[in-house]
Every structure is written in structure tokens, then in C-alpha cells.
XYZ file of C-alpha atoms in Angstrom:
707
model
C -32.527 11.790 54.685
C -33.923 11.725 58.241
C -33.022 9.094 60.810
C -36.558 7.690 60.580
C -36.269 7.329 56.807
C -32.866 5.659 57.113
C -34.291 3.218 59.651
C -37.201 2.292 57.383
C -34.879 1.940 54.402
C -32.544 -0.398 56.303
C -35.455 -2.438 57.669
C -36.739 -2.846 54.091
C -33.308 -4.134 53.001
C -33.278 -6.746 55.737
C -36.903 -7.667 55.110
C -36.078 -8.588 51.505
C -33.419 -11.023 52.668
C -35.627 -12.436 55.431
C -38.366 -13.039 52.845
C -35.897 -15.034 50.737
C -34.895 -17.095 53.783
C -38.457 -17.991 54.769
C -39.344 -18.830 51.155
C -36.376 -21.198 51.033
C -37.354 -22.626 54.421
C -40.807 -23.460 53.030
C -39.170 -25.247 50.073
C -36.934 -27.271 52.373
C -39.876 -28.243 54.571
C -41.753 -29.424 51.485
C -38.764 -31.409 50.232
C -38.264 -33.091 53.607
C -41.951 -34.004 53.845
C -41.897 -35.480 50.318
C -38.742 -37.480 51.071
C -40.330 -38.875 54.211
C -43.530 -39.776 52.386
C -41.599 -41.381 49.525
C -39.666 -43.507 52.003
C -42.833 -44.792 53.626
C -44.237 -45.487 50.147
C -41.491 -47.995 49.366
C -43.377 -50.952 50.798
C -41.373 -53.624 48.983
C -37.687 -53.599 48.258
C -35.452 -56.394 47.060
C -32.733 -56.881 49.673
C -31.649 -56.059 53.214
C -29.262 -53.323 52.049
C -32.061 -51.501 50.288
C -34.251 -51.828 53.383
C -31.554 -50.238 55.521
C -31.201 -47.370 53.028
C -34.975 -46.872 53.011
C -35.165 -46.786 56.817
C -32.250 -44.348 56.992
C -33.896 -42.085 54.406
C -37.169 -41.992 56.333
C -35.396 -41.420 59.652
C -33.255 -38.512 58.456
C -36.066 -36.923 56.447
C -38.379 -37.036 59.458
C -35.715 -35.538 61.722
C -35.020 -32.748 59.222
C -38.739 -32.046 58.837
C -39.187 -31.756 62.600
C -36.278 -29.322 62.813
C -37.700 -27.177 60.007
C -41.225 -27.349 61.433
C -40.056 -26.046 64.794
C -41.106 -22.502 65.569
C -38.033 -20.287 65.122
C -39.082 -16.835 66.237
C -36.481 -14.483 64.829
C -34.896 -17.102 62.569
C -32.506 -14.465 61.193
C -31.208 -12.214 63.957
C -27.794 -10.954 62.886
C -25.689 -9.637 60.051
C -21.949 -9.144 59.671
C -20.444 -6.698 57.158
C -16.755 -7.525 56.632
C -13.816 -5.451 55.381
C -13.653 -7.706 52.321
C -17.123 -6.594 51.255
C -18.664 -9.947 52.167
C -21.660 -10.147 54.419
C -23.048 -13.002 56.480
C -26.476 -13.399 58.012
C -26.518 -15.250 61.338
C -29.511 -17.177 62.671
C -30.875 -20.058 64.668
C -30.572 -22.507 61.774
C -28.130 -22.858 58.892
C -29.899 -22.515 55.519
C -28.485 -22.673 51.997
C -30.084 -21.595 48.735
C -30.700 -23.777 45.694
C -27.168 -23.063 44.463
C -25.701 -24.012 47.882
C -25.008 -20.354 48.671
C -25.283 -19.514 52.356
C -28.471 -17.639 53.212
C -28.102 -18.014 56.995
C -25.136 -19.227 59.062
C -26.035 -21.278 62.153
C -25.056 -19.242 65.233
C -22.963 -22.173 66.497
C -20.896 -22.493 63.322
C -17.278 -21.226 63.349
C -18.182 -18.651 60.674
C -20.628 -17.046 63.126
C -18.109 -16.729 65.972
C -17.133 -13.183 64.925
C -20.728 -12.057 65.532
C -20.097 -12.629 69.248
C -16.362 -12.205 69.599
C -15.571 -9.136 67.486
C -14.889 -5.924 69.429
C -13.682 -2.440 68.542
C -10.256 -3.521 69.801
C -10.249 -6.826 67.915
C -12.642 -6.389 65.000
C -11.937 -9.757 63.328
C -12.449 -7.928 60.013
C -15.998 -6.945 61.032
C -16.928 -3.396 60.044
C -20.559 -3.406 61.162
C -22.456 -5.879 63.339
C -26.232 -5.680 63.091
C -28.903 -7.245 65.267
C -32.211 -7.832 63.484
C -35.414 -7.973 65.546
C -38.452 -9.750 64.150
C -42.010 -10.679 64.967
C -42.745 -13.886 63.112
C -41.475 -13.311 59.566
C -41.615 -9.520 59.802
C -38.550 -7.403 60.614
C -39.479 -4.894 63.299
C -36.182 -3.221 64.167
C -32.423 -3.181 63.812
C -29.545 -2.129 66.037
C -25.952 -1.634 64.824
C -22.476 -1.694 66.316
C -19.875 0.063 64.147
C -16.633 -1.691 65.077
C -14.268 -0.324 62.400
C -15.314 3.222 61.375
C -12.233 3.745 59.197
C -13.188 0.815 56.969
C -16.861 1.767 56.671
C -18.018 2.752 53.137
C -19.497 6.226 52.780
C -22.960 4.825 52.116
C -23.008 2.519 55.180
C -25.705 3.540 57.646
C -25.461 2.854 61.385
C -28.766 2.584 63.220
C -29.607 2.555 66.938
C -27.674 2.576 70.192
C -26.254 -0.937 70.112
C -27.847 -4.356 70.098
C -27.119 -5.321 73.670
C -28.364 -2.171 75.383
C -31.495 -2.206 73.235
C -32.349 -5.719 74.373
C -31.662 -5.336 78.089
C -34.542 -3.036 78.862
C -37.224 -5.183 77.282
C -39.837 -6.927 79.401
C -39.358 -10.521 80.454
C -41.957 -13.253 80.202
C -42.773 -16.145 82.513
C -39.901 -18.183 81.088
C -36.268 -17.431 80.432
C -35.429 -16.143 76.934
C -32.441 -17.232 74.925
C -29.706 -14.605 74.425
C -28.534 -16.009 71.112
C -28.719 -12.598 69.410
C -26.835 -10.717 72.127
C -24.187 -13.115 73.404
C -21.152 -11.106 74.466
C -17.503 -11.977 73.943
C -16.744 -13.259 77.456
C -19.912 -15.371 77.339
C -19.149 -16.735 73.874
C -15.691 -17.890 74.950
C -17.278 -20.016 77.686
C -19.978 -21.320 75.346
C -17.379 -22.494 72.797
C -14.961 -23.938 75.372
C -13.573 -27.426 74.662
C -16.141 -30.177 74.995
C -13.851 -32.342 77.111
C -13.018 -32.048 80.789
C -14.723 -29.633 83.155
C -15.772 -26.122 82.131
C -16.266 -23.881 85.171
C -18.177 -20.622 84.664
C -18.316 -18.237 87.622
C -19.799 -14.780 87.912
C -22.055 -12.599 89.992
C -25.787 -11.957 89.599
C -27.026 -11.050 86.144
C -23.855 -12.044 84.292
C -25.685 -14.628 82.189
C -24.242 -17.796 83.728
C -27.392 -19.835 83.191
C -27.837 -18.564 79.653
C -24.220 -19.458 78.899
C -24.733 -23.005 80.204
C -27.868 -23.556 78.110
C -26.362 -22.067 74.951
C -23.312 -24.234 75.580
C -25.591 -27.297 75.582
C -26.950 -26.243 72.171
C -23.401 -25.618 70.928
C -22.188 -29.055 72.058
C -25.132 -30.759 70.364
C -24.296 -28.886 67.155
C -20.541 -29.513 67.256
C -20.669 -33.244 68.084
C -24.246 -34.454 67.761
C -23.489 -38.166 67.682
C -21.699 -37.960 71.010
C -23.922 -35.596 72.955
C -27.325 -36.490 71.523
C -26.430 -40.191 71.697
C -25.121 -40.123 75.259
C -27.386 -37.301 76.374
C -26.916 -33.988 78.161
C -28.228 -33.623 81.711
C -28.980 -30.089 82.955
C -29.477 -29.851 86.735
C -30.923 -26.810 88.494
C -31.601 -26.026 92.150
C -35.407 -26.179 92.111
C -38.468 -27.096 90.085
C -39.337 -23.407 89.744
C -35.949 -22.782 88.149
C -36.216 -25.775 85.798
C -39.649 -24.628 84.592
C -38.208 -21.159 84.029
C -35.396 -22.363 81.756
C -37.359 -25.143 80.034
C -38.092 -23.213 76.823
C -34.558 -21.991 76.102
C -33.131 -25.068 74.376
C -36.258 -25.727 72.259
C -36.108 -22.081 71.123
C -32.580 -22.832 69.900
C -33.786 -25.866 67.959
C -32.630 -28.434 70.530
C -34.931 -30.657 72.536
C -32.756 -33.671 73.361
C -31.303 -32.442 76.671
C -32.771 -33.703 79.956
C -33.651 -31.085 82.590
C -33.949 -31.951 86.274
C -33.930 -30.233 89.621
C -31.896 -31.684 92.488
C -35.201 -32.882 93.918
C -36.273 -34.821 90.824
C -33.190 -36.826 89.824
C -34.729 -40.059 91.145
C -37.498 -41.357 88.851
C -40.973 -40.939 90.288
C -39.861 -38.421 92.918
C -40.132 -34.643 92.812
C -39.203 -33.227 96.200
C -39.868 -29.521 96.745
C -39.616 -29.144 100.518
C -36.518 -27.358 101.793
C -34.833 -28.092 105.114
C -33.624 -25.263 107.360
C -29.975 -24.513 106.640
C -28.555 -26.299 109.755
C -30.536 -29.456 108.935
C -29.559 -29.345 105.261
C -25.908 -29.031 106.315
C -26.122 -32.248 108.345
C -28.034 -34.172 105.672
C -25.590 -33.005 103.043
C -22.496 -34.003 105.011
C -20.371 -36.935 103.825
C -20.708 -38.355 107.347
C -24.298 -39.259 106.482
C -22.980 -42.025 104.252
C -21.642 -43.858 107.329
C -24.968 -43.352 109.111
C -26.846 -44.762 106.135
C -24.474 -47.713 105.770
C -25.141 -48.679 109.391
C -28.858 -48.531 108.679
C -28.590 -50.825 105.655
C -26.750 -53.413 107.778
C -29.255 -53.355 110.645
C -32.047 -55.801 111.429
C -35.406 -55.038 109.849
C -37.841 -53.303 112.229
C -40.522 -55.696 113.471
C -38.804 -58.585 111.699
C -38.562 -62.043 113.326
C -36.200 -62.138 116.304
C -35.842 -65.921 116.375
C -36.609 -68.996 114.278
C -38.356 -72.038 115.766
C -38.807 -74.910 113.345
C -40.041 -78.461 114.034
C -38.191 -80.717 111.638
C -38.832 -84.476 111.645
C -39.791 -84.376 115.289
C -36.822 -82.237 116.368
C -37.068 -78.543 117.327
C -34.506 -76.431 115.488
C -34.096 -72.967 117.015
C -32.039 -69.935 116.016
C -31.852 -67.180 118.629
C -31.632 -63.454 118.038
C -27.861 -63.734 118.459
C -27.718 -66.529 115.854
C -29.682 -64.402 113.393
C -27.435 -61.425 114.095
C -24.298 -63.476 113.359
C -25.830 -64.848 110.158
C -26.630 -61.327 108.971
C -23.204 -59.958 109.908
C -21.357 -62.754 108.097
C -23.371 -62.031 104.951
C -22.804 -58.290 105.236
C -19.118 -57.458 105.637
C -18.241 -53.790 105.298
C -18.997 -52.568 101.789
C -21.463 -55.367 101.004
C -24.799 -54.391 99.485
C -27.876 -55.565 101.364
C -30.089 -56.579 98.438
C -27.236 -58.238 96.574
C -26.207 -60.218 99.693
C -29.625 -61.718 100.313
C -28.636 -65.113 98.938
C -25.588 -65.175 101.208
C -27.814 -64.428 104.211
C -30.152 -67.295 103.335
C -27.175 -69.626 102.902
C -26.031 -68.732 106.424
C -29.469 -69.651 107.796
C -29.403 -72.992 105.987
C -25.898 -73.638 107.323
C -26.881 -72.806 110.900
C -29.943 -75.086 110.731
C -27.984 -77.911 109.084
C -25.255 -77.730 111.730
C -27.866 -77.789 114.493
C -29.692 -80.725 112.918
C -26.407 -82.637 112.798
C -25.603 -81.823 116.427
C -29.052 -82.942 117.568
C -28.760 -86.117 115.515
C -32.038 -85.684 113.656
C -33.250 -89.110 112.667
C -33.031 -90.007 108.981
C -31.326 -86.669 108.239
C -31.106 -86.440 104.423
C -28.137 -85.000 102.511
C -27.916 -81.230 102.746
C -29.393 -80.446 99.275
C -32.505 -82.443 100.148
C -32.590 -80.851 103.604
C -32.616 -77.358 102.063
C -35.212 -78.382 99.481
C -37.541 -79.645 102.215
C -37.222 -76.432 104.186
C -37.785 -74.319 101.085
C -41.074 -76.113 100.436
C -42.434 -75.014 103.817
C -44.545 -71.861 103.760
C -43.687 -70.968 107.374
C -39.958 -71.059 106.554
C -40.412 -68.939 103.424
C -42.398 -66.433 105.488
C -39.522 -66.260 107.950
C -36.937 -65.599 105.213
C -39.074 -62.866 103.649
C -39.559 -61.179 107.013
C -35.939 -61.568 108.132
C -34.256 -60.401 104.909
C -36.764 -58.649 102.631
C -35.871 -56.869 99.420
C -35.393 -53.291 100.630
C -36.197 -50.041 98.886
C -34.289 -46.840 99.778
C -37.455 -45.097 100.979
C -38.138 -47.872 103.489
C -34.660 -47.630 105.018
C -34.840 -43.832 105.168
C -38.084 -44.220 107.112
C -36.138 -46.157 109.769
C -34.317 -42.923 110.626
C -37.614 -41.481 111.871
C -37.271 -43.848 114.841
C -35.264 -41.803 117.419
C -33.649 -44.889 118.965
C -32.498 -46.261 115.614
C -31.235 -42.844 114.519
C -29.261 -42.503 117.749
C -27.631 -45.919 117.231
C -26.777 -45.284 113.574
C -25.349 -41.812 114.242
C -23.494 -42.586 117.483
C -19.879 -41.512 117.220
C -20.476 -39.977 113.786
C -22.746 -37.010 114.495
C -22.907 -34.739 117.526
C -25.839 -34.839 119.942
C -27.118 -31.553 118.543
C -26.907 -32.850 114.968
C -28.780 -36.001 115.956
C -31.502 -33.855 117.519
C -31.784 -31.768 114.343
C -32.202 -34.929 112.255
C -34.661 -36.445 114.721
C -36.936 -33.428 114.462
C -36.546 -33.274 110.666
C -37.250 -36.972 110.045
C -40.293 -36.914 112.340
C -42.266 -35.264 109.511
C -40.990 -37.582 106.766
C -43.979 -39.935 106.711
C -46.556 -37.148 106.719
C -44.898 -34.597 104.435
C -42.588 -36.641 102.227
C -38.870 -36.168 101.563
C -37.107 -32.829 101.254
C -34.709 -31.911 98.446
C -31.782 -32.879 100.705
C -33.393 -36.283 101.359
C -33.238 -37.134 97.647
C -29.444 -37.420 97.814
C -29.821 -39.686 100.860
C -32.247 -41.904 98.952
C -29.818 -42.072 96.038
C -27.002 -43.020 98.425
C -29.195 -45.715 99.969
C -29.917 -47.053 96.502
C -26.164 -47.420 95.945
C -25.626 -48.989 99.396
C -28.504 -51.464 99.044
C -27.702 -52.512 95.501
C -30.075 -54.148 93.079
C -31.727 -57.465 93.895
C -30.574 -60.397 91.792
C -33.096 -61.011 89.028
C -34.092 -64.548 88.037
C -32.914 -65.596 84.591
C -35.573 -65.542 81.905
C -35.722 -67.281 78.597
C -35.329 -65.086 75.544
C -38.625 -63.846 74.254
C -39.520 -62.416 70.892
C -40.125 -58.689 71.273
C -42.917 -58.809 68.714
C -45.638 -60.850 70.331
C -49.371 -60.456 70.034
C -51.895 -61.251 72.763
C -53.188 -64.745 73.357
C -49.828 -66.391 72.756
C -49.904 -65.806 68.996
C -46.589 -64.625 67.528
C -46.997 -61.624 65.260
C -45.549 -61.659 61.744
C -43.059 -58.772 61.526
C -41.236 -57.007 58.732
C -37.536 -56.229 58.539
C -38.402 -52.525 58.849
C -40.285 -53.219 62.083
C -37.248 -54.913 63.556
C -34.944 -52.099 62.420
C -37.268 -49.494 63.954
C -37.421 -51.450 67.209
C -33.638 -51.734 67.294
C -33.279 -47.973 66.833
C -35.827 -47.345 69.578
C -33.972 -49.669 71.943
C -30.757 -47.784 71.217
C -32.219 -44.292 71.733
C -34.816 -44.825 74.485
C -32.971 -44.512 77.765
C -33.997 -46.330 80.918
C -35.963 -44.364 83.465
C -32.970 -44.098 85.793
C -30.393 -43.358 83.065
C -26.856 -42.722 84.376
C -24.514 -42.714 81.376
C -24.745 -39.081 80.260
C -22.152 -37.666 77.881
C -22.289 -34.221 79.506
C -23.636 -32.922 82.809
C -24.388 -29.250 83.471
C -24.887 -28.041 87.034
C -26.354 -24.592 87.629
C -26.175 -22.763 90.969
C -23.371 -25.218 91.793
C -22.362 -23.245 94.890
C -25.395 -24.745 96.664
C -24.751 -28.392 95.808
C -23.971 -30.341 99.001
C -21.333 -33.084 99.280
C -23.997 -35.804 99.203
C -25.599 -34.170 96.157
C -22.214 -34.142 94.394
C -22.061 -37.894 94.998
C -25.530 -38.235 93.474
C -24.481 -36.229 90.397
C -21.223 -38.149 90.066
C -23.119 -41.430 89.693
C -24.728 -40.032 86.553
C -21.504 -38.709 85.067
C -18.954 -41.499 85.220
C -18.009 -40.933 81.564
C -19.285 -37.387 81.173
C -17.687 -34.023 80.629
C -19.053 -31.202 82.808
C -20.155 -27.584 82.784
C -20.272 -26.126 86.308
C -21.939 -22.743 86.821
C -22.092 -20.776 90.054
C -21.087 -17.901 92.310
C -19.606 -18.508 95.790
C -21.060 -15.229 97.052
C -24.568 -16.584 96.416
C -23.996 -19.821 98.346
C -26.641 -21.002 100.800
C -24.643 -24.105 101.775
C -23.286 -23.793 105.329
C -21.564 -27.141 105.784
C -17.911 -28.188 105.977
C -15.894 -26.629 103.094
C -13.314 -29.445 103.162
C -16.023 -32.077 102.760
C -17.542 -30.089 99.929
C -14.239 -29.842 98.068
C -13.590 -33.557 98.571
C -16.978 -34.644 97.254
C -16.850 -32.268 94.297
C -13.378 -33.428 93.263
C -14.412 -37.051 93.579
C -17.401 -36.427 91.306
C -15.407 -34.488 88.708
C -12.422 -36.823 88.822
C -9.072 -35.800 87.385
C -10.551 -34.192 84.298
C -8.880 -31.082 82.885
C -10.412 -27.744 83.981
C -11.342 -24.791 81.751
C -12.255 -21.766 83.879
C -14.119 -18.598 82.867
C -15.238 -15.592 84.899
C -18.110 -13.357 83.767
C -17.696 -9.800 85.029
C -20.618 -7.799 83.611
C -24.096 -7.667 85.127
C -26.584 -7.417 82.262
C -29.727 -8.023 84.330
C -29.964 -5.277 86.936
C -29.957 -1.565 86.480
C -27.074 0.150 88.268
C -29.538 1.572 90.766
C -30.838 -1.882 91.770
C -27.502 -3.666 91.824
C -25.908 -1.006 94.001
C -28.420 -1.874 96.757
C -27.554 -5.582 96.504
C -23.839 -4.823 96.303
C -24.006 -2.630 99.414
C -25.469 -5.530 101.428
C -22.878 -8.096 100.348
C -19.900 -5.695 100.604
C -20.561 -5.204 104.319
C -20.072 -8.938 104.905
C -17.432 -9.582 102.232
C -15.656 -6.288 101.542
C -12.791 -7.801 99.538
C -14.814 -9.882 97.070
C -14.972 -8.745 93.428
C -18.481 -7.920 92.186
C -19.732 -7.615 88.609
C -20.298 -4.233 86.969
C -23.849 -3.278 86.011
C -23.847 -1.623 82.563
C -27.327 -0.137 82.409
C -28.993 2.765 84.184
C -32.730 3.467 84.322
C -32.714 6.441 86.678
C -35.292 4.607 88.857
C -34.104 4.082 92.431
C -35.327 1.089 94.485
C -37.989 1.832 97.087
C -37.638 0.725 100.722
C -40.849 0.583 102.770
C -40.696 -0.109 106.501
C -44.132 -0.556 108.072
C -45.695 -2.033 111.182
C -46.460 -5.743 111.242
C -50.197 -5.032 111.060
C -49.765 -3.107 107.799
C -47.395 -5.583 106.181
C -49.948 -7.619 104.192
C -51.696 -4.557 102.727
C -48.387 -2.898 101.850
C -47.106 -6.011 100.053
C -50.336 -6.327 98.068
C -50.359 -2.631 97.169
C -46.694 -2.731 96.145
C -47.281 -5.709 93.850
C -50.300 -3.979 92.286
C -48.183 -0.860 91.795
C -45.496 -2.803 89.917
C -48.071 -4.549 87.735
C -49.085 -1.119 86.455
C -45.532 0.097 85.960
C -43.848 -2.861 84.211
C -44.950 -4.832 81.171
C -43.506 -8.175 82.215
C -43.371 -10.320 85.310
C -43.525 -9.354 88.986
C -41.830 -11.578 91.548
C -42.895 -11.523 95.188
C -39.918 -12.970 97.093
C -40.534 -14.250 100.623
C -38.648 -15.798 103.551
C -38.671 -19.584 103.102
C -41.153 -20.483 105.887
C -43.671 -17.785 104.890
C -44.325 -18.408 101.209
C -47.862 -19.802 101.641
C -48.837 -16.989 104.005
C -47.577 -14.223 101.717
C -49.022 -15.886 98.599
C -52.398 -15.483 100.296
C -51.784 -11.740 100.677
C -51.464 -11.206 96.911
C -53.919 -13.873 95.727
C -56.641 -11.253 95.169
C -54.533 -9.634 92.429
C -55.313 -12.670 90.251
C -52.681 -11.758 87.682
C -50.696 -14.452 85.882
C -47.694 -12.129 85.752
C -47.233 -12.420 89.536
C -45.118 -15.275 90.867
C -44.562 -15.852 94.585
C -41.273 -17.619 95.382
C -39.072 -18.104 98.404
C -35.655 -16.509 98.641
C -34.136 -19.906 97.748
C -36.482 -20.580 94.838
C -35.584 -17.153 93.441
C -32.047 -18.321 92.615
C -31.389 -18.036 88.897
C -34.702 -16.246 88.288
C -35.333 -12.743 87.007
C -38.383 -10.483 87.019
C -39.130 -7.025 85.642
C -40.329 -5.949 89.056
C -39.707 -7.450 92.496
C -41.440 -7.010 95.827
C -39.033 -8.378 98.430
C -40.825 -9.147 101.706
C -39.092 -8.945 105.104
C -35.499 -8.684 103.850
C -34.150 -8.446 107.408
C -35.825 -11.760 108.245
C -34.048 -13.336 105.283
C -30.715 -11.787 106.273
C -30.822 -13.115 109.853
C -32.423 -16.478 109.069
C -29.201 -18.478 108.910
C -25.451 -18.336 108.604
C -25.851 -17.822 104.847
C -28.710 -15.323 105.188
C -26.752 -12.320 103.913
C -25.820 -14.216 100.744
C -29.418 -15.277 100.255
C -30.543 -11.657 100.650
C -27.931 -10.621 98.063
C -29.538 -13.074 95.635
C -33.067 -11.831 96.343
C -32.091 -8.168 95.921
C -30.582 -8.857 92.496
C -33.564 -10.501 90.752
C -35.227 -7.357 89.337
C -34.426 -5.933 85.912
C -36.485 -2.726 86.152
C -37.883 -1.939 89.598
C -37.369 -3.150 93.172
C -39.541 -2.521 96.225
C -38.572 -3.912 99.639
C -41.282 -4.184 102.297
C -40.430 -5.104 105.882
C -41.268 -4.543 109.508
C -37.584 -3.750 110.217
C -34.951 -1.924 108.170
C -32.372 -4.211 106.574
C -29.612 -1.654 105.849
């Protein structure tokens, strides 16, 4: 029998089982839909207990139906043949037959662990591991790993060159794909690490750190759904481009309850995308900024009243600027929150006026409560209080730093003159261009320093209320549904996550670690990163302090990924050569795949740069099936995007060298690599990142050589 015939025969065998699985899936969908419909049909039941049972039945049936209705491309992707003669099929969803026999084992289940962890050295009783490729419900290919040849029956066929290598050369799309079918042993160990404490996953480019983090989120939701779906999982990436890239991975694994944010979008209603130059970002990210911000929150309001003149019962009461300053200072001792101390500030004003009225022997001076009530009734006095001590929002206080004189006062003795100048220039564009990603952490810190204003007490109101003041008649089921919604719908600025995942953690600044820590007081963590890819140039001691404070004393579980699955050897050797010159003693991952296609370096005159970039991108579009990334120096993205706009191809994405972190493309045109390398103190690390984004082909175009 020829190899082609064997392949078709084995595909037919797997197709028969896949047909059984999808037929059973259709039955389960139908059963779940009927159960949901039957629950809604029970309009009248006799007692509260029965109502609770009915609501629970509808809730669980609807959830099951949604899970089964989800699109599971490649529902069955693996098979294990064991020494005992048993075989297991592994897939995205666990499915049992009518007799409760297992048709598919969920990839996160303990029984599926051998699919990822078995090796030729430690077979875990696995003789043959098979990856099954599908398009919809049709099996299109298979790839086998024979782990225990001595235990293989004579009639066992082995097809292909191995599942992993077969998958690595395939084209990428605009979004990141899950790696559920090709998870390797070192990755699986990190994915299945204990749910408690802090799991730290480090590794060089292409080692699958991001994929591990996302698959770990799906694994945690599977292993302890009540904890992690109830409390929530927060996944934080470096940029909006990165978050969009990974957004489809968890839904493809059947999970859609995690929350994805970039560091610029953690504050509700804000999505910062601007990036500060590295020296400015280092200052804004420093822990010293907290002291600068605290001084700002304790300062007088710009253009607020500088004195109070009040005619009371024929007597002029006057508080000078110094009086107002003392009243504010007494209400704001160190550590006090401005918005929460507003009442104390007002009390100090009343006290100062009362004392003055007593000293001046105001005629017919009433008792103090009546005195305060009279003042409160006066519109001019209320206007003064609102102007002197308004409710402050973080964005308003941050705007104060755009005033050079205020910035100098707040930063005096904390920042150097050069650092103050850097901030002055950076904040001068705040009003016109909006906050940068680094500013978001400052706004979050200001929110913590200002505190929340005290809310007036309100009488209890019935949640179910129709317009016009008419109370709506509600059913028990309505109230149960509302109670469930209140328990599951999180506030806009939710901060009680059960688990927080941080990708590209090497770039998180000290102030950003403080921002993350506020959302993870009770959370376990997964931290993913690579120090050699760090763009952060600030104080390492500050960084370690802030990170440890955020993580607390939780137990650490550390994993290192050592194999580069993304780049061909030819491409990664170029990136490795650049980073080795700066850091010769650092360990780098090993690329396992060779294409025989060497990267191309094009050095041209400045006048020819635009045409060469456009032609190079067009060349890659013809040569690769998937995406083409055009990676630019940070300040020049808009300019270079204009150079390739005429290509009008959705497969082309133009990103800066910082936005490229965590991304991958089939082909990459890297523009002005030497400009990236010399841009900042971390430029060589940033160039290392940019050079390691391509899976198939890399072209560098610059006006100067970079090697």
C-alpha cells in the first residue's frame, strides 16, 4: 500500500469518529434547547423551591446551549493510542455518548495531559500521538508522533513528519491562533501550574509565552470555574494592537468570560495609545511620581478664591489667603484623601468664621449650629465653598502639571532639573493630544490619592419601578433573575479579580505595577515576559520594589521556555546576533525550524527609502499567504504608513517597534533598524524584538546598516 493510500485510509478512520462526535453534538444542542424552552414554559409553579429549581434549570440549559452553539473549528484535534490498547480522542470540548462513554476528552482534563506531556523519553504509556486537522466537520490531514516503537502493533501506521513541525510553517491570520493542538511539554507544565500564588513564565521570542498565558486562563476556568469565572480573570497586554491580536484565542477555546485590557485602557472610558519617549516614560513610571502627585492633590485649586469676604449681620468677616491655606492643611494631613476630606475642610472654614465672629462681637450672634445654617443658605458662600474645595477628578489634577510653575513646585527636591524639564515638555501637549499610556498609571494613582467623594444617603428604592411613579408588579422569577444579574454584572471599574495575567511584563513600570496591584488584592497571578526584550529604562530597584508590593508574599512557581517555535533558524540568527553583541552571556532560545530562506538586508539612500519599503512589502505579499507586518521607528509610523497605503491590502499591518511586541507575521519589512537601535538606552532590545516577529521571511530596509 502506498503512503498516499495509507494517508487516505487513516483519514477515513478518523472521519468516521469525527462524524459520530458531531452527530452527538447536534443531539446535545437539541436537548439543551428543549430543556431551556421547557423551563421557560413552566409559567406557574406551586412554591418558592420549585421556582428556584426552574430558574436554575433554565440558567444551566442556556449556558450549555451557548457553549455547544459556539463555533469549534477542529473540535476533535488529537488522538492517543496507549500500550493498554485504549485510545482517547482529545478536543476543545468534552463530549460523552448516550451510554456515557467518552467520545472526546476536554484538552484541559487530567486524562488529556499525556497528549502534551508524553515524550519518547517519558511516554506515559502513549504509543502513538496523532494530531487531526479539520476544516469544519471534515478531516483534512493527520500527523503522527510514534513515541514507543517497541510497543506499536504491526498494523499501526505512522503518518507525516510530526504534528508540531507541520503546524509551524502554516500561514498566520490577522489574529493570534490558539495552539491547543500543538502545546509542548514545557508549555503544558506552565499551563497546568497551581492556580494559587504567582506563576512566572519567562522565555525568549517565539517560545509561546503569550499562548501559554491564554491557554492557562482557559485551563483555570475549566479547573475551578466557580472561583475564576465568578471573580473574573484579567488579561493585560502592552498595547491595544496586541489586545486585538489575542482577542480571539479564548473564545476559540470555548471561554469568553475573561477581561482583556491594554495598559492604556485599564481606566473605564479611557484608551490611551500615545507612547512617551523612553526617558519621559522612565520618569513618569518612577515611584517618585507618587510624591509629586500627592503634593498636587494637597495644593490650592488653580484660579480658586484666594480670600473670603463675608458681610454677616453688619460685620465684615474676612479670611485671608493664609487663613485658607491653614484650613486646607489642617484638613489634609499627610495621607489624607482630598475628596474624602472635603467635609473636614468646610468644617475648618466654619470654625474660622465662628471664631472671628466671636472675636468681633457680632451683635445677636446665634448659637453655632444656627450660624452655620445661615451661612449655608447664602448662595455667595456656597459658591465660595465650591470654588475653594471642589470635587476633583484625576484628569483635572493631572492637567495642573501642565503649568510649569506648579510642576516645578510639586517636583522640587524629588526630581532633578532635567527630569522636570522632560515632564514639562511632555505635559505641554496633554490638553491637545490627550494622555499617553504612561499617564494612565498616573491618573489611577491620582484616583487613589483623591479618594471617592462621600455620597449622600438615599432611601431604599424598589429596583422594579415603571415610569410615572407607578410600581411594576413583578414575579419571583424576575427578582431571582435580577439578583443573579447583580451578582454577575461587575461595576465598570471592577477591582476584585480572582486572577490577573500580565503579558510583556518586562515593560511594566513601577507605577503601572501599582495600578495592577489595585486590581489584584485577592488575586493569583500569571506573569509572562523576557528581560532581554525590555524597553523600560528606569531604576531597577524601584521596579523590583513596586512589583513585589503588587504581588505580595504569594508563593512563586517559575517556568522557563527554551524553544523558539515562531522564527525560522535563518531569521532568529539575525536577531540573536544583534542581542548577543550587547548581552553576550544571556541564554537565548533555540529555533527548531529551518526554511532555507535567508533574511534580506537592503541599504538605500534616504530618497529611495519610501519606494524600497513599498516594493519590499509588495514583494512579501506575493511570497507569503498570511500577514505582512511593516515595523517602524516609533515617531515615524504615520509617515511610513503613508508609503504603503497604495498597496491597499488588508494583510498589511503597520506598527511601531513597541506595538510589535507579542505580535507575529508571516513576512516582515523592518524599516530603519539602525534608527530603532540608537533611539534610546533600550534600543538594541527593541530591535531584537522587531527582528524576531517574522515566521517566514524578513526584509530590513534602512538608510544605514545596522550590523
